[in-house]
PDB file of C-alpha atoms in Angstrom:
ATOM      1  CA  MET A 513     -68.577  -3.640  49.048  1.00 41.00           C
ATOM      2  CA  GLY A 514     -66.632  -3.552  46.085  1.00 40.00           C
ATOM      3  CA  LYS A 515     -68.989  -5.886  44.218  1.00 39.00           C
ATOM      4  CA  ALA A 516     -71.852  -4.749  45.724  1.00 49.00           C
ATOM      5  CA  LEU A 517     -71.821  -0.722  44.476  1.00 50.00           C
ATOM      6  CA  PRO A 518     -73.652   0.028  41.556  1.00 53.00           C
ATOM      7  CA  GLY A 519     -71.280   0.230  38.124  1.00 57.00           C
ATOM      8  CA  ALA A 520     -70.812   4.180  38.050  1.00 54.00           C
ATOM      9  CA  LEU A 521     -70.013   3.930  41.653  1.00 55.00           C
ATOM     10  CA  LEU A 522     -67.493   0.540  41.210  1.00 58.00           C
ATOM     11  CA  ARG A 523     -65.843   3.001  38.950  1.00 61.00           C
ATOM     12  CA  MET A 524     -65.261   5.470  41.176  1.00 60.00           C
ATOM     13  CA  TRP A 525     -63.991   3.027  44.165  1.00 64.00           C
ATOM     14  CA  GLU A 526     -61.239   1.422  42.035  1.00 68.00           C
ATOM     15  CA  PHE A 527     -59.628   4.784  41.548  1.00 65.00           C
ATOM     16  CA  LEU A 528     -59.472   5.313  45.184  1.00 70.00           C
ATOM     17  CA  SER A 529     -55.643   3.704  46.943  1.00 74.00           C
ATOM     18  CA  ASP A 530     -55.827   0.557  48.855  1.00 78.00           C
ATOM     19  CA  ASP A 531     -55.632   2.747  52.112  1.00 78.00           C
ATOM     20  CA  LEU A 532     -58.180   4.728  51.310  1.00 75.00           C
ATOM     21  CA  GLN A 533     -60.491   1.650  50.243  1.00 75.00           C
ATOM     22  CA  ASP A 534     -59.723  -0.063  53.638  1.00 78.00           C
ATOM     23  CA  ALA A 535     -60.671   3.286  55.891  1.00 77.00           C
ATOM     24  CA  LEU A 536     -63.832   3.908  54.056  1.00 75.00           C
ATOM     25  CA  LEU A 537     -65.000   0.136  54.445  1.00 76.00           C
ATOM     26  CA  LEU A 538     -63.686   0.290  57.667  1.00 77.00           C
ATOM     27  CA  ALA A 539     -65.723   3.187  58.460  1.00 74.00           C
ATOM     28  CA  VAL A 540     -68.771   1.249  56.835  1.00 72.00           C
ATOM     29  CA  GLU A 541     -68.185  -1.430  58.672  1.00 74.00           C
ATOM     30  CA  LYS A 542     -68.303   0.753  62.381  1.00 72.00           C
ATOM     31  CA  ASN A 543     -71.001   3.122  61.114  1.00 68.00           C
ATOM     32  CA  ARG A 544     -74.176   0.929  60.171  1.00 63.00           C
ATOM     33  CA  THR A 545     -74.432  -0.566  63.583  1.00 58.00           C
ATOM     34  CA  ALA A 546     -77.521   0.645  65.662  1.00 43.00           C
ATOM     35  CA  GLU A 547     -75.108   1.969  68.484  1.00 51.00           C
ATOM     36  CA  ARG A 548     -72.993   3.794  66.385  1.00 46.00           C
ATOM     37  CA  PRO A 549     -72.678   7.414  67.989  1.00 48.00           C
ATOM     38  CA  ILE A 550     -74.775  10.179  66.756  1.00 47.00           C
ATOM     39  CA  ARG A 551     -73.331  11.628  63.825  1.00 48.00           C
ATOM     40  CA  SER A 552     -72.892  15.131  63.204  1.00 46.00           C
ATOM     41  CA  GLN A 553     -76.289  17.003  61.698  1.00 49.00           C
ATOM     42  CA  SER A 554     -74.568  19.633  58.941  1.00 55.00           C
ATOM     43  CA  VAL A 555     -74.385  15.613  57.062  1.00 79.00           C
ATOM     44  CA  ARG A 556     -76.766  16.197  54.606  1.00 85.00           C
ATOM     45  CA  PRO A 557     -78.605  13.030  52.542  1.00 91.00           C
ATOM     46  CA  CYS A 558     -75.971  10.908  50.332  1.00 90.00           C
ATOM     47  CA  PRO A 559     -76.664  13.452  46.537  1.00 86.00           C
ATOM     48  CA  HIS A 560     -76.062  10.111  44.849  1.00 85.00           C
ATOM     49  CA  CYS A 561     -78.745   7.666  46.572  1.00 87.00           C
ATOM     50  CA  GLY A 562     -80.401  10.024  48.557  1.00 89.00           C
ATOM     51  CA  ASN A 563     -80.522   8.167  51.531  1.00 88.00           C
ATOM     52  CA  SER A 564     -80.038  10.030  55.112  1.00 88.00           C
ATOM     53  CA  GLY A 565     -77.217   6.877  56.449  1.00 87.00           C
ATOM     54  CA  THR A 566     -74.275   9.678  56.030  1.00 89.00           C
ATOM     55  CA  MET A 567     -71.592  10.721  57.249  1.00 89.00           C
ATOM     56  CA  ASP A 568     -68.487  13.026  57.661  1.00 90.00           C
ATOM     57  CA  CYS A 569     -65.163  11.454  57.624  1.00 89.00           C
ATOM     58  CA  ALA A 570     -63.737  13.791  60.886  1.00 88.00           C
ATOM     59  CA  ARG A 571     -62.606  10.453  62.605  1.00 85.00           C
ATOM     60  CA  VAL A 572     -62.137   7.836  59.994  1.00 84.00           C
ATOM     61  CA  GLU A 573     -58.181   6.974  60.530  1.00 81.00           C
ATOM     62  CA  GLY A 574     -56.503   7.963  57.042  1.00 79.00           C
ATOM     63  CA  ILE A 575     -58.961  10.153  55.968  1.00 83.00           C
ATOM     64  CA  SER A 576     -59.634  12.541  59.444  1.00 85.00           C
ATOM     65  CA  ASP A 577     -61.426  15.242  57.165  1.00 88.00           C
ATOM     66  CA  ALA A 578     -64.977  16.593  58.303  1.00 88.00           C
ATOM     67  CA  THR A 579     -65.490  17.990  54.643  1.00 88.00           C
ATOM     68  CA  VAL A 580     -65.497  14.402  53.306  1.00 89.00           C
ATOM     69  CA  GLY A 581     -68.967  12.875  53.403  1.00 91.00           C
ATOM     70  CA  LEU A 582     -69.266   8.898  53.506  1.00 88.00           C
ATOM     71  CA  CYS A 583     -72.696   7.619  52.201  1.00 88.00           C
ATOM     72  CA  LEU A 584     -72.779   4.161  54.925  1.00 85.00           C
ATOM     73  CA  THR A 585     -75.663   2.819  52.384  1.00 83.00           C
ATOM     74  CA  CYS A 586     -74.206   2.890  48.365  1.00 83.00           C
ATOM     75  CA  GLY A 587     -70.593   4.313  49.582  1.00 81.00           C
ATOM     76  CA  TYR A 588     -70.569   7.316  47.960  1.00 85.00           C
ATOM     77  CA  ILE A 589     -68.095  10.043  48.980  1.00 87.00           C
ATOM     78  CA  TRP A 590     -68.363  13.636  48.182  1.00 90.00           C
ATOM     79  CA  CYS A 591     -67.401  17.006  49.240  1.00 89.00           C
ATOM     80  CA  LEU A 592     -69.766  18.697  51.898  1.00 90.00           C
ATOM     81  CA  GLU A 593     -68.626  21.748  50.812  1.00 87.00           C
ATOM     82  CA  CYS A 594     -69.165  22.014  47.355  1.00 87.00           C
ATOM     83  CA  ASP A 595     -71.150  18.174  47.026  1.00 85.00           C
ATOM     84  CA  ALA A 596     -68.284  17.054  44.114  1.00 85.00           C
ATOM     85  CA  SER A 597     -67.708  13.904  43.854  1.00 84.00           C
ATOM     86  CA  LEU A 598     -64.282  12.271  45.338  1.00 83.00           C
ATOM     87  CA  ILE A 599     -63.169  10.137  42.492  1.00 67.00           C
ATOM     88  CA  THR A 600     -59.771  10.276  42.750  1.00 59.00           C
ATOM     89  CA  GLY A 601     -58.292  11.417  46.056  1.00 64.00           C
ATOM     90  CA  ILE A 602     -59.661  12.779  49.165  1.00 68.00           C
ATOM     91  CA  PRO A 603     -58.997  16.265  49.029  1.00 71.00           C
ATOM     92  CA  CYS A 604     -61.336  18.478  47.212  1.00 78.00           C
ATOM     93  CA  GLY A 605     -60.281  19.960  43.980  1.00 78.00           C
ATOM     94  CA  HIS A 606     -62.243  23.492  45.168  1.00 83.00           C
ATOM     95  CA  TRP A 607     -59.949  23.426  47.300  1.00 80.00           C
ATOM     96  CA  GLN A 608     -57.720  24.642  44.333  1.00 84.00           C
ATOM     97  CA  ILE A 609     -60.187  27.362  42.660  1.00 84.00           C
ATOM     98  CA  CYS A 610     -60.041  29.465  46.382  1.00 84.00           C
ATOM     99  CA  ALA A 611     -56.557  29.089  46.552  1.00 83.00           C
ATOM    100  CA  ALA A 612     -56.419  31.010  43.073  1.00 86.00           C
ATOM    101  CA  CYS A 613     -59.004  32.904  43.252  1.00 86.00           C
ATOM    102  CA  ARG A 614     -58.544  36.500  43.677  1.00 86.00           C
ATOM    103  CA  GLU A 615     -61.522  37.722  44.885  1.00 84.00           C
ATOM    104  CA  GLY A 616     -61.064  39.504  48.232  1.00 83.00           C
ATOM    105  CA  LYS A 617     -60.715  37.522  51.393  1.00 80.00           C
ATOM    106  CA  LYS A 618     -60.576  38.057  54.786  1.00 78.00           C
ATOM    107  CA  PRO A 619     -57.744  37.516  57.323  1.00 78.00           C
ATOM    108  CA  SER A 620     -58.402  34.326  57.866  1.00 71.00           C
ATOM    109  CA  GLY A 621     -58.446  33.468  54.381  1.00 72.00           C
ATOM    110  CA  PHE A 622     -61.978  32.921  53.476  1.00 76.00           C
ATOM    111  CA  CYS A 623     -63.761  35.055  51.012  1.00 84.00           C
ATOM    112  CA  GLY A 624     -67.072  34.557  52.928  1.00 83.00           C
ATOM    113  CA  THR A 625     -68.832  33.109  50.067  1.00 86.00           C
ATOM    114  CA  ILE A 626     -70.275  29.438  50.591  1.00 84.00           C
ATOM    115  CA  PRO A 627     -67.971  26.923  48.276  1.00 85.00           C
ATOM    116  CA  LEU A 628     -72.239  26.167  47.206  1.00 83.00           C
ATOM    117  CA  GLU A 629     -72.651  29.614  46.178  1.00 88.00           C
ATOM    118  CA  CYS A 630     -69.268  30.709  44.709  1.00 90.00           C
ATOM    119  CA  ARG A 631     -69.450  31.026  41.371  1.00 91.00           C
ATOM    120  CA  HIS A 632     -66.085  29.877  40.411  1.00 90.00           C
ATOM    121  CA  ILE A 633     -66.550  26.763  41.548  1.00 87.00           C
ATOM    122  CA  GLN A 634     -69.700  26.174  40.384  1.00 88.00           C
ATOM    123  CA  ALA A 635     -68.537  26.784  37.098  1.00 89.00           C
ATOM    124  CA  TRP A 636     -65.473  23.914  37.633  1.00 85.00           C
ATOM    125  CA  LEU A 637     -67.901  21.922  39.196  1.00 84.00           C
ATOM    126  CA  GLU A 638     -70.146  21.860  35.720  1.00 83.00           C
ATOM    127  CA  LYS A 639     -67.409  21.264  33.710  1.00 82.00           C
ATOM    128  CA  ASN A 640     -65.538  18.851  35.823  1.00 76.00           C
ATOM    129  CA  HIS A 641     -68.348  16.817  38.133  1.00 68.00           C
ATOM    130  CA  PRO A 642     -71.417  15.843  36.033  1.00 60.00           C
ATOM    131  CA  VAL A 643     -74.040  15.092  38.308  1.00 58.00           C
ATOM    132  CA  VAL A 644     -73.721  11.261  39.275  1.00 48.00           C
TER     133      VAL A 644
END
């Protein structure tokens, strides 16, 4: 996958640990076949290339996180909750925004605002995650 990636994605790829690269490559290879299991309907098309061949990483060994999206076409990885690219690691930075937020929260710890609609997360995205 490494050499076939466009420049920006190759630079992003190089930031990931070897373990994550291996897990993502394995996930792409397993899910490219026509006989792959039906993926979650909640995974949107890739925000980088627009292809609908995407999956969440809930069943990717080493990641096991349904909030991480993986494009099977271009290899882009992103947060499915807020669309931030996950360049340096898998846990999305918006979780820190939520943890430090002073907005009222329900007993579950969730404020009820969808991350893509949260003004605090939007400000963080605009500052730290320019559109790829």
